[in-house]
XYZ file of C-alpha atoms in Angstrom:
653
model
C -22.120 -29.663 -21.836
C -19.595 -27.505 -19.523
C -18.496 -24.565 -20.868
C -14.817 -24.263 -21.908
C -12.272 -21.649 -20.149
C -10.094 -20.011 -23.390
C -7.117 -18.847 -20.234
C -4.836 -21.814 -19.272
C -2.152 -19.985 -17.404
C -0.753 -16.821 -16.124
C 2.956 -16.478 -15.399
C 4.492 -13.517 -13.403
C 7.721 -11.991 -13.339
C 8.608 -9.471 -11.384
C 11.709 -7.239 -10.737
C 11.859 -5.773 -7.772
C 14.563 -3.021 -7.596
C 14.460 -1.313 -4.178
C 11.260 -0.100 -3.364
C 9.948 -0.478 -6.962
C 8.718 -3.392 -8.929
C 8.529 -3.901 -12.699
C 5.686 -6.427 -13.370
C 5.005 -8.510 -16.022
C 2.235 -11.231 -16.427
C 1.989 -13.560 -19.870
C -1.722 -14.937 -20.246
C -1.724 -18.061 -22.439
C -5.045 -18.778 -23.959
C -6.218 -21.018 -26.242
C -9.501 -22.005 -27.741
C -10.498 -25.448 -27.947
C -14.685 -25.091 -29.369
C -15.344 -25.306 -32.565
C -16.176 -21.712 -33.388
C -14.289 -18.280 -32.514
C -14.343 -16.829 -29.004
C -14.079 -13.788 -26.810
C -12.470 -14.112 -23.358
C -13.323 -11.506 -21.227
C -10.776 -11.288 -17.828
C -11.550 -9.019 -15.120
C -8.716 -8.695 -12.450
C -8.025 -6.444 -9.541
C -4.802 -3.994 -9.475
C -3.018 -1.505 -7.259
C -4.907 1.521 -8.068
C -1.673 3.537 -7.870
C 0.123 0.983 -10.188
C 1.044 2.225 -13.445
C -0.111 0.519 -16.618
C 1.778 -0.020 -19.193
C 1.097 -0.901 -23.216
C 0.444 -4.779 -23.277
C 1.333 -6.976 -26.234
C -0.130 -10.132 -27.817
C 1.449 -12.892 -29.871
C -1.364 -14.889 -31.829
C -0.594 -17.171 -34.770
C 3.287 -16.071 -35.208
C 2.250 -12.406 -35.368
C 3.054 -9.930 -33.110
C -0.202 -7.289 -32.141
C 1.101 -3.881 -30.623
C -1.154 -2.023 -28.558
C -1.913 1.809 -28.951
C -3.108 3.852 -26.162
C -6.467 5.742 -27.543
C -8.945 7.991 -25.619
C -11.595 5.152 -24.150
C -14.642 5.572 -26.329
C -12.278 5.623 -29.655
C -10.583 2.179 -28.315
C -14.166 0.916 -27.622
C -15.204 1.612 -30.923
C -11.869 0.424 -32.994
C -12.139 -2.981 -30.700
C -15.696 -3.425 -31.477
C -15.257 -2.493 -35.375
C -12.335 -4.987 -35.283
C -14.401 -7.924 -34.064
C -17.628 -7.303 -36.421
C -14.746 -7.602 -39.199
C -13.691 -10.885 -38.678
C -10.201 -9.003 -36.958
C -8.491 -10.937 -34.016
C -8.015 -7.439 -31.480
C -7.715 -7.193 -27.472
C -8.978 -4.201 -25.631
C -7.291 -3.296 -21.926
C -9.022 -0.858 -20.049
C -9.537 0.492 -16.348
C -13.116 -0.384 -15.553
C -14.937 2.687 -13.718
C -12.871 6.129 -12.106
C -11.361 3.692 -8.837
C -8.124 2.580 -10.592
C -8.176 -0.650 -9.311
C -10.349 -2.895 -11.622
C -9.317 -4.186 -15.018
C -10.993 -5.706 -17.468
C -9.225 -7.251 -20.773
C -10.967 -8.423 -23.755
C -9.364 -10.740 -26.502
C -11.881 -11.156 -29.749
C -12.090 -13.803 -32.801
C -9.638 -16.024 -31.219
C -9.750 -18.687 -34.242
C -10.412 -22.582 -32.985
C -7.505 -24.755 -32.447
C -5.401 -21.384 -32.059
C -3.352 -20.159 -29.023
C -2.572 -16.454 -27.892
C -0.140 -14.829 -25.661
C -1.426 -11.720 -23.544
C 1.110 -9.734 -21.815
C 0.376 -7.463 -19.426
C 3.034 -4.784 -17.399
C 2.638 -2.316 -14.903
C 5.031 -0.932 -12.536
C 4.782 -0.015 -8.832
C 6.032 1.411 -5.375
C 6.289 -0.727 -2.618
C 5.015 0.302 0.683
C 7.347 0.302 3.903
C 6.173 -2.528 6.713
C 6.461 -1.403 10.821
C 9.310 -4.097 10.162
C 11.434 -2.562 7.697
C 10.345 -5.129 4.561
C 9.075 -4.166 1.376
C 5.885 -5.162 0.696
C 4.695 -6.420 -2.594
C 1.340 -7.671 -3.446
C 0.232 -9.413 -6.462
C -3.707 -8.909 -6.173
C -5.709 -12.372 -6.988
C -8.779 -11.872 -4.797
C -11.465 -9.506 -6.147
C -14.477 -9.369 -3.472
C -17.969 -8.489 -5.031
C -18.718 -4.945 -4.222
C -21.782 -3.781 -2.474
C -23.683 -0.910 -3.307
C -25.806 2.255 -1.247
C -29.515 2.618 -1.639
C -30.084 4.549 -5.083
C -26.524 3.931 -6.647
C -27.506 3.875 -10.357
C -23.541 3.127 -11.736
C -22.244 -0.293 -12.731
C -20.979 -2.795 -11.082
C -18.560 -5.022 -12.899
C -17.730 -7.359 -10.011
C -21.402 -8.258 -10.109
C -20.383 -10.361 -13.486
C -17.867 -12.069 -12.384
C -18.526 -15.781 -12.540
C -17.202 -17.551 -9.289
C -15.762 -21.245 -8.910
C -15.353 -23.534 -5.871
C -11.572 -23.041 -4.599
C -9.482 -25.674 -6.547
C -11.544 -25.535 -9.593
C -9.653 -22.744 -11.609
C -9.256 -23.989 -14.821
C -5.912 -21.960 -15.185
C -2.803 -21.580 -12.859
C -0.311 -19.123 -11.893
C 3.366 -19.076 -11.350
C 5.328 -16.174 -10.295
C 9.280 -15.480 -10.109
C 10.744 -12.559 -8.538
C 14.452 -11.064 -9.037
C 15.382 -8.653 -6.626
C 18.244 -5.708 -6.740
C 19.479 -3.630 -3.985
C 22.911 -1.944 -4.089
C 22.195 -1.891 -0.115
C 22.240 -5.849 0.111
C 18.904 -7.930 0.321
C 18.883 -9.743 4.028
C 15.572 -12.503 3.282
C 12.314 -12.720 1.851
C 9.097 -13.876 2.776
C 5.850 -14.587 1.707
C 2.094 -15.889 2.584
C 2.935 -18.400 0.094
C 5.711 -21.108 -0.546
C 8.827 -20.039 -2.020
C 11.680 -21.758 -3.592
C 15.118 -21.149 -1.362
C 16.534 -17.716 -1.731
C 19.295 -17.883 -4.572
C 21.901 -15.419 -4.571
C 23.137 -14.295 -7.791
C 25.959 -12.041 -6.787
C 28.345 -12.400 -3.848
C 27.674 -9.091 -2.040
C 23.677 -9.872 -1.852
C 23.178 -7.635 -3.952
C 20.863 -9.662 -6.143
C 19.105 -12.572 -5.765
C 15.880 -14.850 -7.214
C 13.100 -16.493 -5.796
C 9.905 -18.063 -6.973
C 6.732 -19.728 -5.441
C 7.205 -22.994 -4.905
C 4.000 -24.248 -5.818
C 0.913 -22.741 -7.261
C -0.570 -20.455 -4.578
C -4.201 -20.763 -3.612
C -6.828 -18.253 -5.033
C -8.358 -17.363 -1.472
C -5.750 -14.927 -0.953
C -3.204 -12.318 -2.726
C 0.080 -13.200 -3.153
C 2.725 -11.231 -1.194
C 6.135 -10.865 -0.595
C 8.139 -9.430 2.288
C 11.680 -8.122 0.695
C 13.794 -7.344 4.022
C 17.138 -5.035 3.324
C 19.944 -4.524 4.882
C 19.960 -1.263 5.017
C 15.545 0.165 4.582
C 15.980 3.498 5.604
C 19.297 4.584 3.610
C 18.227 7.006 0.778
C 18.696 6.294 -2.939
C 18.214 7.760 -6.221
C 17.151 6.606 -9.857
C 18.147 8.750 -13.073
C 16.620 7.544 -16.734
C 16.528 8.967 -20.022
C 13.345 9.969 -21.745
C 12.179 11.869 -25.143
C 13.147 15.538 -24.989
C 10.352 17.949 -24.544
C 8.014 15.067 -23.866
C 5.431 14.763 -20.945
C 6.898 12.165 -18.132
C 6.803 8.134 -18.894
C 7.513 8.813 -22.468
C 8.600 5.699 -25.094
C 12.228 5.334 -25.050
C 14.379 7.439 -26.520
C 17.460 9.120 -26.159
C 17.809 12.630 -24.655
C 17.556 14.357 -21.013
C 15.514 12.677 -18.769
C 14.320 12.454 -15.044
C 15.047 11.483 -11.226
C 13.253 10.199 -8.718
C 14.664 10.753 -4.752
C 13.687 8.537 -1.983
C 13.964 10.541 1.565
C 14.792 9.194 4.713
C 12.514 9.298 7.475
C 11.422 12.455 8.447
C 8.006 13.260 10.287
C 4.982 15.536 9.251
C 1.719 15.808 10.623
C -0.857 18.743 11.712
C -2.277 18.124 15.047
C -3.808 21.544 14.699
C -6.442 19.882 12.645
C -9.451 19.179 14.573
C -10.264 15.723 14.004
C -7.739 12.445 13.177
C -10.204 9.901 11.769
C -9.115 5.740 11.465
C -10.619 3.909 9.105
C -10.660 0.083 9.644
C -12.495 -0.787 6.017
C -12.689 -3.999 4.179
C -12.920 -1.861 1.025
C -15.537 -3.154 -0.648
C -18.058 -0.532 -1.890
C -18.866 0.169 -5.605
C -19.012 3.909 -5.008
C -14.951 4.613 -4.539
C -14.833 7.874 -5.893
C -17.704 9.358 -4.306
C -16.328 8.501 -0.969
C -12.988 9.836 -1.760
C -14.477 13.120 -2.752
C -16.131 13.344 0.032
C -12.917 12.657 2.263
C -11.731 15.585 0.083
C -14.313 17.989 1.073
C -13.225 18.113 4.660
C -9.744 18.160 4.068
C -9.212 20.812 6.076
C -10.744 19.826 9.242
C -9.823 16.134 9.097
C -7.069 13.753 8.709
C -7.616 10.356 7.756
C -5.883 6.866 8.606
C -6.934 4.138 6.426
C -6.712 0.050 6.946
C -7.699 -2.295 4.741
C -9.013 -5.367 6.392
C -8.694 -8.560 5.305
C -7.893 -9.912 1.110
C -9.255 -8.229 -1.896
C -9.451 -4.547 -0.013
C -9.917 -2.151 -2.494
C -6.492 -0.101 -2.886
C -8.232 2.428 -4.409
C -10.374 3.248 -1.410
C -8.171 2.713 0.966
C -5.228 4.641 -0.440
C -7.683 7.181 -2.046
C -9.160 8.130 1.422
C -5.225 8.228 2.960
C -4.615 10.914 0.096
C -7.416 12.619 -0.176
C -6.926 13.957 3.323
C -3.172 13.568 4.186
C -3.209 10.549 6.117
C -1.138 7.066 5.700
C -2.557 3.519 4.151
C -2.180 0.567 5.604
C -3.479 -3.148 4.757
C -3.828 -5.762 7.053
C -4.083 -9.291 5.725
C -3.781 -12.934 6.522
C -2.061 -13.427 9.942
C -0.949 -9.589 10.058
C -1.469 -8.406 13.611
C -3.468 -5.431 13.897
C -1.973 -3.304 16.620
C 1.820 -2.402 15.282
C 0.193 -0.977 12.233
C -3.106 1.076 13.783
C -0.389 2.197 16.608
C 2.381 3.190 13.994
C -0.659 5.083 12.486
C -1.920 6.708 15.914
C 1.898 7.623 16.703
C 2.076 9.424 13.132
C -1.115 11.124 14.200
C 0.294 12.586 17.062
C 3.664 14.334 15.952
C 3.930 17.822 16.080
C 3.626 19.407 13.112
C 5.815 19.855 9.879
C 5.792 23.696 8.247
C 7.782 25.029 5.567
C 8.415 22.140 3.294
C 10.682 22.669 0.470
C 13.242 21.151 -2.016
C 16.236 22.837 -3.316
C 18.517 21.352 -6.059
C 22.816 20.870 -6.825
C 23.196 20.332 -10.167
C 25.602 21.173 -13.186
C 25.638 24.652 -15.159
C 22.856 24.420 -17.627
C 20.910 21.793 -15.968
C 17.338 22.477 -14.113
C 15.156 20.791 -12.031
C 11.069 20.994 -12.179
C 8.721 18.985 -9.837
C 5.881 16.889 -11.154
C 3.131 17.071 -9.021
C 2.618 19.230 -5.660
C 5.389 17.278 -4.163
C 5.242 16.121 -0.953
C 2.561 17.185 1.685
C 2.828 14.973 4.244
C 5.871 12.566 5.673
C 5.502 10.579 8.371
C 8.409 8.394 10.705
C 9.428 5.428 8.857
C 7.400 6.087 5.648
C 9.624 6.285 2.084
C 8.921 9.443 0.531
C 9.374 9.038 -3.161
C 9.729 12.342 -5.307
C 9.294 12.949 -8.900
C 11.536 15.484 -10.915
C 12.035 16.452 -14.673
C 15.857 17.395 -15.115
C 16.387 19.156 -18.548
C 19.915 19.938 -19.667
C 22.753 18.934 -21.643
C 23.988 14.949 -20.965
C 26.717 15.381 -18.447
C 30.471 13.628 -19.262
C 30.529 9.942 -17.820
C 31.607 9.166 -13.867
C 32.315 12.481 -13.023
C 29.015 14.711 -12.573
C 27.071 14.263 -9.393
C 23.244 15.910 -8.672
C 22.299 16.952 -5.316
C 18.894 17.611 -3.605
C 18.105 18.919 -0.091
C 14.876 18.558 1.356
C 14.334 21.515 4.282
C 11.481 21.443 6.253
C 10.469 22.979 10.031
C 8.999 21.033 13.047
C 8.140 23.394 15.965
C 11.214 26.089 16.100
C 13.968 23.918 14.390
C 14.746 23.393 10.507
C 15.885 20.367 9.813
C 18.027 19.268 5.976
C 18.104 16.222 4.641
C 20.491 15.603 1.672
C 21.144 12.962 -1.012
C 23.695 13.492 -3.695
C 23.288 11.294 -7.192
C 25.165 10.483 -10.056
C 23.532 11.813 -12.972
C 24.240 8.860 -15.136
C 21.124 6.842 -16.341
C 20.362 3.485 -15.591
C 20.284 0.832 -17.732
C 17.038 -0.372 -19.238
C 14.041 0.688 -21.529
C 11.308 -0.019 -19.573
C 11.383 3.065 -17.689
C 10.061 2.541 -14.548
C 10.726 6.030 -13.217
C 8.959 7.799 -16.184
C 5.739 5.780 -15.758
C 5.526 6.238 -11.807
C 5.851 9.690 -12.240
C 3.647 9.944 -14.800
C 1.133 8.084 -12.683
C 1.831 10.229 -9.663
C 1.087 12.765 -11.636
C -2.183 11.371 -12.982
C -3.863 10.388 -9.399
C -3.548 14.121 -8.846
C -5.210 15.470 -11.856
C -8.167 12.839 -11.788
C -8.958 13.657 -8.156
C -9.423 17.471 -9.053
C -11.678 16.048 -12.126
C -14.068 15.722 -9.495
C -13.954 18.758 -8.322
C -15.241 19.924 -12.291
C -12.237 21.187 -13.637
C -12.345 20.585 -17.350
C -8.528 21.796 -17.847
C -7.582 19.030 -15.537
C -9.637 16.640 -17.408
C -7.909 17.608 -20.670
C -4.649 17.392 -18.792
C -4.876 14.059 -17.570
C -5.836 12.840 -21.141
C -3.002 14.419 -22.576
C -0.460 13.493 -20.263
C -1.558 9.622 -20.420
C -1.751 9.885 -24.395
C 1.858 11.048 -24.015
C 3.553 8.887 -21.444
C 1.750 5.285 -22.399
C -0.155 5.107 -18.778
C -3.718 4.345 -18.554
C -6.053 6.450 -16.874
C -9.881 6.497 -16.518
C -9.974 8.520 -19.799
C -7.822 6.188 -22.032
C -7.321 2.052 -22.638
C -5.178 0.142 -24.992
C -6.336 -1.751 -27.654
C -4.404 -3.704 -30.528
C -5.575 -5.453 -33.842
C -4.174 -8.385 -36.153
C -4.197 -6.634 -39.342
C -1.491 -9.433 -40.500
C -4.295 -12.049 -41.066
C -5.213 -12.604 -44.783
C -8.817 -13.393 -44.368
C -11.602 -12.752 -41.381
C -12.290 -15.355 -38.513
C -15.139 -16.953 -39.853
C -18.151 -18.167 -37.549
C -20.326 -16.171 -34.831
C -18.311 -15.138 -31.591
C -19.253 -16.620 -27.923
C -18.540 -14.740 -25.404
C -16.146 -16.550 -22.321
C -15.678 -14.868 -18.797
C -12.950 -16.080 -17.244
C -13.917 -17.175 -13.778
C -12.424 -16.156 -10.280
C -12.376 -18.250 -6.720
C -15.409 -18.131 -4.969
C -15.491 -17.620 -1.298
C -16.287 -20.160 1.424
C -18.630 -20.248 4.180
C -17.263 -18.213 7.178
C -18.439 -16.927 10.109
C -19.688 -12.656 9.324
C -18.427 -9.917 11.029
C -21.089 -7.792 12.544
C -21.644 -4.377 11.041
C -20.014 -2.541 13.903
C -19.610 1.743 13.708
C -17.959 3.344 16.965
C -17.192 6.991 17.481
C -14.856 8.679 20.288
C -15.400 12.505 19.118
C -14.221 13.234 22.931
C -11.055 15.114 23.264
C -8.047 12.385 24.493
C -5.281 13.969 26.133
C -1.956 12.426 25.976
C 0.691 13.248 28.757
C 3.865 12.572 27.150
C 5.314 12.882 23.533
C 7.321 15.134 21.306
C 4.697 17.930 22.673
C 1.744 18.004 24.808
C -1.358 17.767 22.359
C -5.007 17.589 22.910
C -6.700 15.969 20.251
C -9.786 14.608 18.651
C -9.547 10.988 17.495
C -12.416 8.977 16.033
C -12.627 5.435 14.738
C -14.944 3.935 12.034
C -15.574 0.215 11.213
C -17.488 -0.666 8.512
C -18.034 -4.243 7.171
C -20.550 -5.660 5.684
C -22.390 -8.103 7.786
C -22.826 -10.484 4.986
C -18.848 -10.504 4.369
C -17.180 -13.917 4.034
C -13.766 -13.862 5.855
C -12.025 -15.879 8.411
C -13.622 -15.674 12.252
C -11.111 -13.812 13.880
C -10.632 -14.959 17.636
C -9.845 -12.436 20.462
C -5.958 -12.423 21.118
C -5.565 -13.953 25.113
C -1.684 -12.637 25.451
C -0.359 -11.664 28.751
C -0.025 -8.061 27.138
C -3.165 -7.564 26.063
C -4.840 -8.802 29.225
C -2.354 -5.879 31.049
C -2.906 -3.635 28.567
C -7.139 -3.657 28.888
C -6.737 -3.238 32.234
C -5.485 0.436 32.263
C -7.690 3.292 33.107
C -8.361 6.566 31.014
C -6.183 8.456 32.685
C -3.047 6.147 32.366
C -2.770 4.166 35.287
C -3.908 0.844 36.806
C -5.754 -0.267 39.588
C -4.420 -2.743 42.289
C -6.567 -5.774 41.898
C -7.194 -9.319 40.988
C -7.628 -8.879 37.717
C -3.739 -7.366 37.626
C -2.136 -9.419 39.948
C -3.716 -12.187 37.517
C -2.162 -10.723 34.474
C 1.202 -9.821 36.013
C 1.375 -13.419 36.984
C 1.654 -12.967 40.847
C -1.098 -13.403 43.683
C -3.078 -10.706 44.910
C -1.429 -10.814 48.473
C 2.211 -10.694 46.758
C 0.862 -7.705 45.015
C -0.426 -5.856 48.065
C 1.786 -7.283 50.612
C 5.261 -6.045 48.655
C 4.053 -2.484 48.592
C 7.234 -0.796 50.065
C 5.489 1.517 52.168
C 2.213 2.163 53.815
C 1.913 5.621 52.224
C 2.159 4.785 48.908
C -1.423 5.087 47.130
C -2.279 1.659 45.530
C -2.829 3.194 42.364
C 0.668 4.318 42.194
C 2.124 0.407 43.097
C -0.045 -0.762 40.744
C 0.852 1.345 37.966
C 4.813 1.260 38.986
C 4.126 -2.622 38.299
C 2.642 -2.586 35.466
C 5.150 -0.273 33.420
C 8.326 -2.761 34.974
C 6.242 -5.863 33.559
C 5.839 -3.990 30.229
C 9.703 -3.330 30.031
C 11.035 -6.378 31.971
C 8.655 -8.757 29.964
C 6.823 -7.535 26.526
C 10.193 -5.545 25.597
C 9.938 -7.059 21.964
C 6.255 -5.473 21.530
C 6.887 -2.182 22.793
C 6.069 -0.554 19.868
C 2.653 -1.516 20.826
C 2.855 0.006 24.269
C 5.212 2.785 23.973
C 2.473 5.143 24.267
C 0.170 3.895 26.922
C 3.463 3.277 28.588
C 4.354 6.964 28.376
C 1.000 8.257 29.762
C 1.129 5.804 32.670
C 4.832 7.136 33.669
C 3.407 10.711 33.099
C 0.827 9.798 35.205
C 2.786 7.921 38.182
C 5.698 10.515 38.227
C 2.980 13.360 38.854
C 1.419 11.399 41.730
C 4.161 9.379 43.448
C 6.859 12.046 44.232
C 9.952 10.963 46.256
C 8.299 7.335 46.779
C 8.808 6.637 43.060
C 12.429 5.186 43.731
C 11.384 2.903 46.535
C 8.102 1.649 44.469
C 10.511 0.532 41.727
C 13.186 -1.186 43.309
C 10.385 -3.120 45.127
C 8.560 -3.679 41.976
C 11.776 -5.036 40.251
C 12.381 -7.441 43.231
C 8.774 -8.972 43.153
C 8.364 -9.383 39.204
C 12.122 -10.659 39.056
C 13.127 -7.744 36.544
C 15.597 -5.075 36.482
C 14.374 -2.233 35.070
C 16.442 0.953 35.430
C 15.378 4.277 36.950
C 15.628 6.586 33.887
C 12.487 4.906 32.790
C 10.518 7.292 35.182
C 12.591 9.950 34.261
C 14.641 9.368 37.709
């Protein structure tokens, strides 16, 4: 007889305020078997999400969760099962932080239970300005290195064919932004966006149908002013760690700094890592990257749905880079080139924060503070404010970020009202605690016992789970123990269909790459590593045959183009015209070809300038050094041949 699965549905509600998402997921269970069951659900979570107390309803009783040291929580759960008590256990699997398991034990026959999981997470800023929320739905099996003797929880997860999952998923989202909501896009079908205020500062949207389980669910929220600074103030428990349970007293503020730039091109190597993220020894990889922090900066890219957020974000965090995720129909070029631009920025030094607060108030930064800030990137800073409550509607605080780029000093200032926002969920407290826990858990790998004790204390005080703690809840209201032998039921996830595998490849370019144009002339060492398992099941990727990519592929290493039939075809002209329209006989063919290519980029591919502006700068630098006084004539002739009207400023004329 086919096994029944006790999980019936998952209902997700998301509150997105600016670049923070507060998420609740209600899991509905029903036991249709003749005896009690234990339902075990293994699922992915963003590694930087702050998971807060779950809650269960069973037979009319509400079971509250307690955060305990992990081993103690496991023992309490085991004792409850042995005693016939209904209970649940929520824990992080391993040290990576992006896989959790939820066990609901001694669910009596014929009864239902609703278990609500909650977490809060920061939203990344996409290259096009969208705030990106992802509901992880894909948990790929991890592959293990030779000699690995640790546990891999993904290997025990049952898989069923697409469309055969016995439970459903729904999602609804409420959006809030004081600066206005422009639109929402998704990789799944959405209901029409419904504005709930006349000024478009609040809106609602939901999935129009149950999503396919072969991909993560993504929402891209576009705000009217995505880079405008903002601050949020919450009141917490006096004297407690950040993210304490909701009480009244002095609180914390989170500032979101506007885009600035930071990168340290004195570093000997900038490393670009493209990975499916499906490794089991995540923490070992991150620790190895951390050991080379002084000589390397890592920019990481997670390819495909289910890429480990712990690995991809952890690599970037450990080596002062940035992380990007490329899924579905995403184009790799904009995200890869955005990171390349970040790698080429001049160094930012002497970063400092100063606070302007009323008398009797002081600010304490939580954690090390910002170490790397890249162009177009959101910078979230967490601090604790101490002091007396301020008069309503009058008190204002301020924070100033100061930094140096080469020989210039810059300041960014933000003012915010010293009045807390409504609500008792305290997302800022929980995110602040998670940020501190990531820092402390990273330091634990170096063998610091003090950091381990502090991480445990911070987790228990804040109510935010970490690798050292777990949530446990026990039903103490049921008068009689649940009778009968307990049967374990593992909740299945969607399997993966057959696909053409990517070949395992590794490429490294250790030689120096000189960039002629940019904020400063730099010479740097770039390396790229792509590591995809040969058995990886991913959709087949066909190379794009766009005119832009054809033209780019013809550029020489020094930034120039050759005048040949391939270039003429990419420009859409005949080779005869390409050679015959050269303005003067003494113009070198390479100069004429490079001018044609630059003019074509500006005239025919201006909408994709983010993808070619670096190579165009290199080409302009080359041609200015070769053309001399002939450049103006070449530009005029190129505009005539290609039907463009590119101005002389492009070439610095």
